[in-house]
């Protein structure tokens, strides 16, 4: 089944931001915005939910801290206790100040690496993935707003988008898989 969308191309991020606000006032659904760089406040203007990656970062950091504590307790206290500088390793708590750098490093290591892996999986990015960018100019200096055109008067919608500052309007018919 053919699915039609309108691509409105903008040349300025401020004009794009105002256009998003105008489109949202008319209660139109924006599928996606392609941008060569992050536009501050665009997610809020589009009405997107806040990201939960910070929550996952905290959980991954806690996992790293747990791994560090269990690893150091096993290696330095239980498996092979050592007498270092005349101070025997009989308990983890007594030796914990010496382990703080390792605990910090593993916390950061787990949080950073697992966040990157989570980001790639959530955004469906992987090596050799074909780019899904509809217009190559959006990687350089243009912005593209994609709006559903199904069930709407395409010409009326195109005229409205021109009034919002769009420099180019394209009606595209996509085949859905």
mmCIF file of C-alpha atoms in Angstrom:
data_model
loop_
_atom_site.group_PDB
_atom_site.id
_atom_site.type_symbol
_atom_site.label_atom_id
_atom_site.label_comp_id
_atom_site.label_asym_id
_atom_site.label_seq_id
_atom_site.Cartn_x
_atom_site.Cartn_y
_atom_site.Cartn_z
ATOM 1 C CA UNK A 1 0.000 0.000 0.000
ATOM 2 C CA UNK A 2 1.353 3.404 -0.974
ATOM 3 C CA UNK A 3 2.041 5.802 1.858
ATOM 4 C CA UNK A 4 2.602 9.451 0.945
ATOM 5 C CA UNK A 5 4.600 11.989 2.941
ATOM 6 C CA UNK A 6 5.559 15.594 2.382
ATOM 7 C CA UNK A 7 9.171 16.656 2.741
ATOM 8 C CA UNK A 8 9.529 20.320 3.644
ATOM 9 C CA UNK A 9 13.094 21.602 3.389
ATOM 10 C CA UNK A 10 14.353 24.533 5.470
ATOM 11 C CA UNK A 11 17.689 26.347 5.379
ATOM 12 C CA UNK A 12 17.718 27.881 8.871
ATOM 13 C CA UNK A 13 17.287 26.196 12.251
ATOM 14 C CA UNK A 14 15.354 29.134 13.730
ATOM 15 C CA UNK A 15 12.884 29.045 10.844
ATOM 16 C CA UNK A 16 12.581 25.270 11.314
ATOM 17 C CA UNK A 17 11.849 25.717 15.020
ATOM 18 C CA UNK A 18 9.078 28.237 14.296
ATOM 19 C CA UNK A 19 7.701 25.956 11.575
ATOM 20 C CA UNK A 20 7.526 23.013 13.993
ATOM 21 C CA UNK A 21 5.554 25.158 16.431
ATOM 22 C CA UNK A 22 3.149 26.235 13.657
ATOM 23 C CA UNK A 23 2.686 22.650 12.432
ATOM 24 C CA UNK A 24 1.985 21.494 15.999
ATOM 25 C CA UNK A 25 -0.607 24.300 16.389
ATOM 26 C CA UNK A 26 -2.466 22.830 13.411
ATOM 27 C CA UNK A 27 -2.324 19.380 15.082
ATOM 28 C CA UNK A 28 -0.387 17.765 12.242
ATOM 29 C CA UNK A 29 1.836 14.761 12.929
ATOM 30 C CA UNK A 30 5.547 15.193 12.208
ATOM 31 C CA UNK A 31 7.097 11.814 11.373
ATOM 32 C CA UNK A 32 10.722 12.876 11.558
ATOM 33 C CA UNK A 33 13.049 15.849 11.291
ATOM 34 C CA UNK A 34 16.445 15.393 9.660
ATOM 35 C CA UNK A 35 19.082 17.876 10.750
ATOM 36 C CA UNK A 36 22.835 18.270 10.127
ATOM 37 C CA UNK A 37 23.352 19.133 13.801
ATOM 38 C CA UNK A 38 21.328 18.951 17.036
ATOM 39 C CA UNK A 39 18.828 21.805 17.367
ATOM 40 C CA UNK A 40 18.344 22.841 20.982
ATOM 41 C CA UNK A 41 14.703 22.597 22.067
ATOM 42 C CA UNK A 42 13.506 20.752 18.966
ATOM 43 C CA UNK A 43 12.526 17.632 20.908
ATOM 44 C CA UNK A 44 10.415 19.701 23.274
ATOM 45 C CA UNK A 45 8.783 21.599 20.395
ATOM 46 C CA UNK A 46 7.927 18.300 18.688
ATOM 47 C CA UNK A 47 6.403 16.969 21.910
ATOM 48 C CA UNK A 48 8.772 14.010 22.204
ATOM 49 C CA UNK A 49 9.042 12.164 25.507
ATOM 50 C CA UNK A 50 12.227 12.766 27.494
ATOM 51 C CA UNK A 51 14.990 10.227 27.090
ATOM 52 C CA UNK A 52 15.526 7.513 29.683
ATOM 53 C CA UNK A 53 19.201 6.919 28.878
ATOM 54 C CA UNK A 54 20.223 8.604 32.163
ATOM 55 C CA UNK A 55 18.301 5.966 34.105
ATOM 56 C CA UNK A 56 20.085 3.208 32.218
ATOM 57 C CA UNK A 57 23.414 4.956 32.821
ATOM 58 C CA UNK A 58 22.749 4.896 36.572
ATOM 59 C CA UNK A 59 21.802 1.207 36.475
ATOM 60 C CA UNK A 60 24.889 0.362 34.411
ATOM 61 C CA UNK A 61 27.053 2.342 36.848
ATOM 62 C CA UNK A 62 25.564 0.398 39.774
ATOM 63 C CA UNK A 63 26.315 -2.832 37.915
ATOM 64 C CA UNK A 64 29.938 -1.723 37.399
ATOM 65 C CA UNK A 65 30.282 -0.805 41.072
ATOM 66 C CA UNK A 66 28.876 -4.188 42.102
ATOM 67 C CA UNK A 67 31.254 -6.036 39.772
ATOM 68 C CA UNK A 68 34.186 -4.024 41.160
ATOM 69 C CA UNK A 69 33.284 -4.751 44.786
ATOM 70 C CA UNK A 70 32.701 -8.475 44.207
ATOM 71 C CA UNK A 71 35.842 -8.803 42.083
ATOM 72 C CA UNK A 72 38.131 -7.012 44.548
ATOM 73 C CA UNK A 73 36.677 -8.845 47.541
ATOM 74 C CA UNK A 74 37.260 -12.206 45.872
ATOM 75 C CA UNK A 75 40.703 -11.438 44.466
ATOM 76 C CA UNK A 76 42.267 -9.452 47.322
ATOM 77 C CA UNK A 77 40.486 -10.822 50.437
ATOM 78 C CA UNK A 78 39.192 -14.351 49.833
ATOM 79 C CA UNK A 79 41.275 -15.957 47.070
ATOM 80 C CA UNK A 80 44.756 -14.592 47.660
ATOM 81 C CA UNK A 81 45.082 -12.274 50.679
ATOM 82 C CA UNK A 82 48.412 -10.485 50.715
ATOM 83 C CA UNK A 83 50.472 -8.766 53.377
ATOM 84 C CA UNK A 84 51.254 -5.425 51.766
ATOM 85 C CA UNK A 85 53.378 -3.016 53.780
ATOM 86 C CA UNK A 86 52.806 -4.968 56.975
ATOM 87 C CA UNK A 87 49.024 -4.619 56.691
ATOM 88 C CA UNK A 88 47.281 -7.946 56.174
ATOM 89 C CA UNK A 89 44.077 -8.094 54.126
ATOM 90 C CA UNK A 90 41.575 -9.695 56.482
ATOM 91 C CA UNK A 91 38.461 -7.658 55.673
ATOM 92 C CA UNK A 92 37.157 -5.725 52.701
ATOM 93 C CA UNK A 93 35.964 -2.758 54.794
ATOM 94 C CA UNK A 94 39.422 -2.140 56.278
ATOM 95 C CA UNK A 95 40.983 -2.097 52.811
ATOM 96 C CA UNK A 96 38.201 -0.290 50.943
ATOM 97 C CA UNK A 97 39.983 3.118 50.709
ATOM 98 C CA UNK A 98 42.658 1.476 48.562
ATOM 99 C CA UNK A 99 39.951 0.076 46.268
ATOM 100 C CA UNK A 100 38.115 3.377 45.606
ATOM 101 C CA UNK A 101 39.970 4.173 42.329
ATOM 102 C CA UNK A 102 39.149 0.731 40.946
ATOM 103 C CA UNK A 103 35.506 1.055 42.003
ATOM 104 C CA UNK A 104 35.286 4.467 40.307
ATOM 105 C CA UNK A 105 36.934 3.278 37.102
ATOM 106 C CA UNK A 106 34.729 0.197 36.715
ATOM 107 C CA UNK A 107 31.604 2.268 37.462
ATOM 108 C CA UNK A 108 32.470 4.710 34.673
ATOM 109 C CA UNK A 109 33.621 1.942 32.327
ATOM 110 C CA UNK A 110 30.388 -0.045 32.628
ATOM 111 C CA UNK A 111 28.157 3.042 32.405
ATOM 112 C CA UNK A 112 29.898 4.475 29.338
ATOM 113 C CA UNK A 113 30.285 1.303 27.312
ATOM 114 C CA UNK A 114 26.863 -0.154 28.053
ATOM 115 C CA UNK A 115 25.190 3.222 27.327
ATOM 116 C CA UNK A 116 26.813 3.301 23.891
ATOM 117 C CA UNK A 117 25.699 -0.268 23.185
ATOM 118 C CA UNK A 118 22.174 0.544 24.404
ATOM 119 C CA UNK A 119 22.041 3.677 22.245
ATOM 120 C CA UNK A 120 23.093 1.761 19.135
ATOM 121 C CA UNK A 121 20.574 -0.998 19.780
ATOM 122 C CA UNK A 122 17.681 1.412 20.499
ATOM 123 C CA UNK A 123 18.391 3.535 17.432
ATOM 124 C CA UNK A 124 18.980 0.427 15.297
ATOM 125 C CA UNK A 125 22.475 1.497 14.283
ATOM 126 C CA UNK A 126 25.002 -1.166 13.460
ATOM 127 C CA UNK A 127 28.005 -1.511 11.192
ATOM 128 C CA UNK A 128 27.292 -1.452 7.455
ATOM 129 C CA UNK A 129 23.686 -0.317 7.933
ATOM 130 C CA UNK A 130 22.307 1.524 4.921
ATOM 131 C CA UNK A 131 21.598 5.200 5.617
ATOM 132 C CA UNK A 132 17.928 6.149 5.878
ATOM 133 C CA UNK A 133 18.409 9.807 5.059
ATOM 134 C CA UNK A 134 15.860 10.914 2.417
ATOM 135 C CA UNK A 135 17.893 13.935 1.226
ATOM 136 C CA UNK A 136 21.685 14.168 1.329
ATOM 137 C CA UNK A 137 21.584 17.935 1.809
ATOM 138 C CA UNK A 138 20.478 17.359 5.405
ATOM 139 C CA UNK A 139 23.987 16.117 6.196
ATOM 140 C CA UNK A 140 25.409 19.490 5.145
ATOM 141 C CA UNK A 141 23.268 22.593 5.611
ATOM 142 C CA UNK A 142 19.534 21.854 5.149
ATOM 143 C CA UNK A 143 16.774 20.667 7.469
ATOM 144 C CA UNK A 144 13.964 18.336 6.404
ATOM 145 C CA UNK A 145 10.578 17.954 8.074
ATOM 146 C CA UNK A 146 8.615 14.834 7.111
ATOM 147 C CA UNK A 147 4.829 15.025 7.554
ATOM 148 C CA UNK A 148 2.157 12.415 6.759
ATOM 149 C CA UNK A 149 0.098 13.453 3.729
ATOM 150 C CA UNK A 150 -2.396 10.585 3.855
ATOM 151 C CA UNK A 151 -5.985 11.703 4.306
ATOM 152 C CA UNK A 152 -5.121 15.372 3.793
ATOM 153 C CA UNK A 153 -5.183 17.800 0.925
ATOM 154 C CA UNK A 154 -1.537 17.728 -0.151
ATOM 155 C CA UNK A 155 -1.662 21.050 -1.983
ATOM 156 C CA UNK A 156 -3.229 22.814 0.993
ATOM 157 C CA UNK A 157 -0.617 21.303 3.299
ATOM 158 C CA UNK A 158 2.193 22.308 0.926
ATOM 159 C CA UNK A 159 0.889 25.891 0.794
ATOM 160 C CA UNK A 160 0.780 25.997 4.587
ATOM 161 C CA UNK A 161 4.372 24.721 4.828
ATOM 162 C CA UNK A 162 5.546 27.398 2.388
ATOM 163 C CA UNK A 163 4.068 30.046 4.705
ATOM 164 C CA UNK A 164 6.136 28.586 7.566
ATOM 165 C CA UNK A 165 9.348 29.297 5.653
ATOM 166 C CA UNK A 166 9.990 26.084 3.719
ATOM 167 C CA UNK A 167 12.204 26.666 0.697
ATOM 168 C CA UNK A 168 11.242 23.425 -1.037
ATOM 169 C CA UNK A 169 8.261 21.049 -0.782
ATOM 170 C CA UNK A 170 8.269 17.489 -2.146
ATOM 171 C CA UNK A 171 5.435 14.949 -2.129
ATOM 172 C CA UNK A 172 6.925 11.470 -1.821
ATOM 173 C CA UNK A 173 5.081 8.158 -2.166
ATOM 174 C CA UNK A 174 6.716 5.389 -0.117
ATOM 175 C CA UNK A 175 5.970 1.692 -0.467
ATOM 176 C CA UNK A 176 5.412 0.111 2.939
ATOM 177 C CA UNK A 177 6.930 -3.294 3.463
#
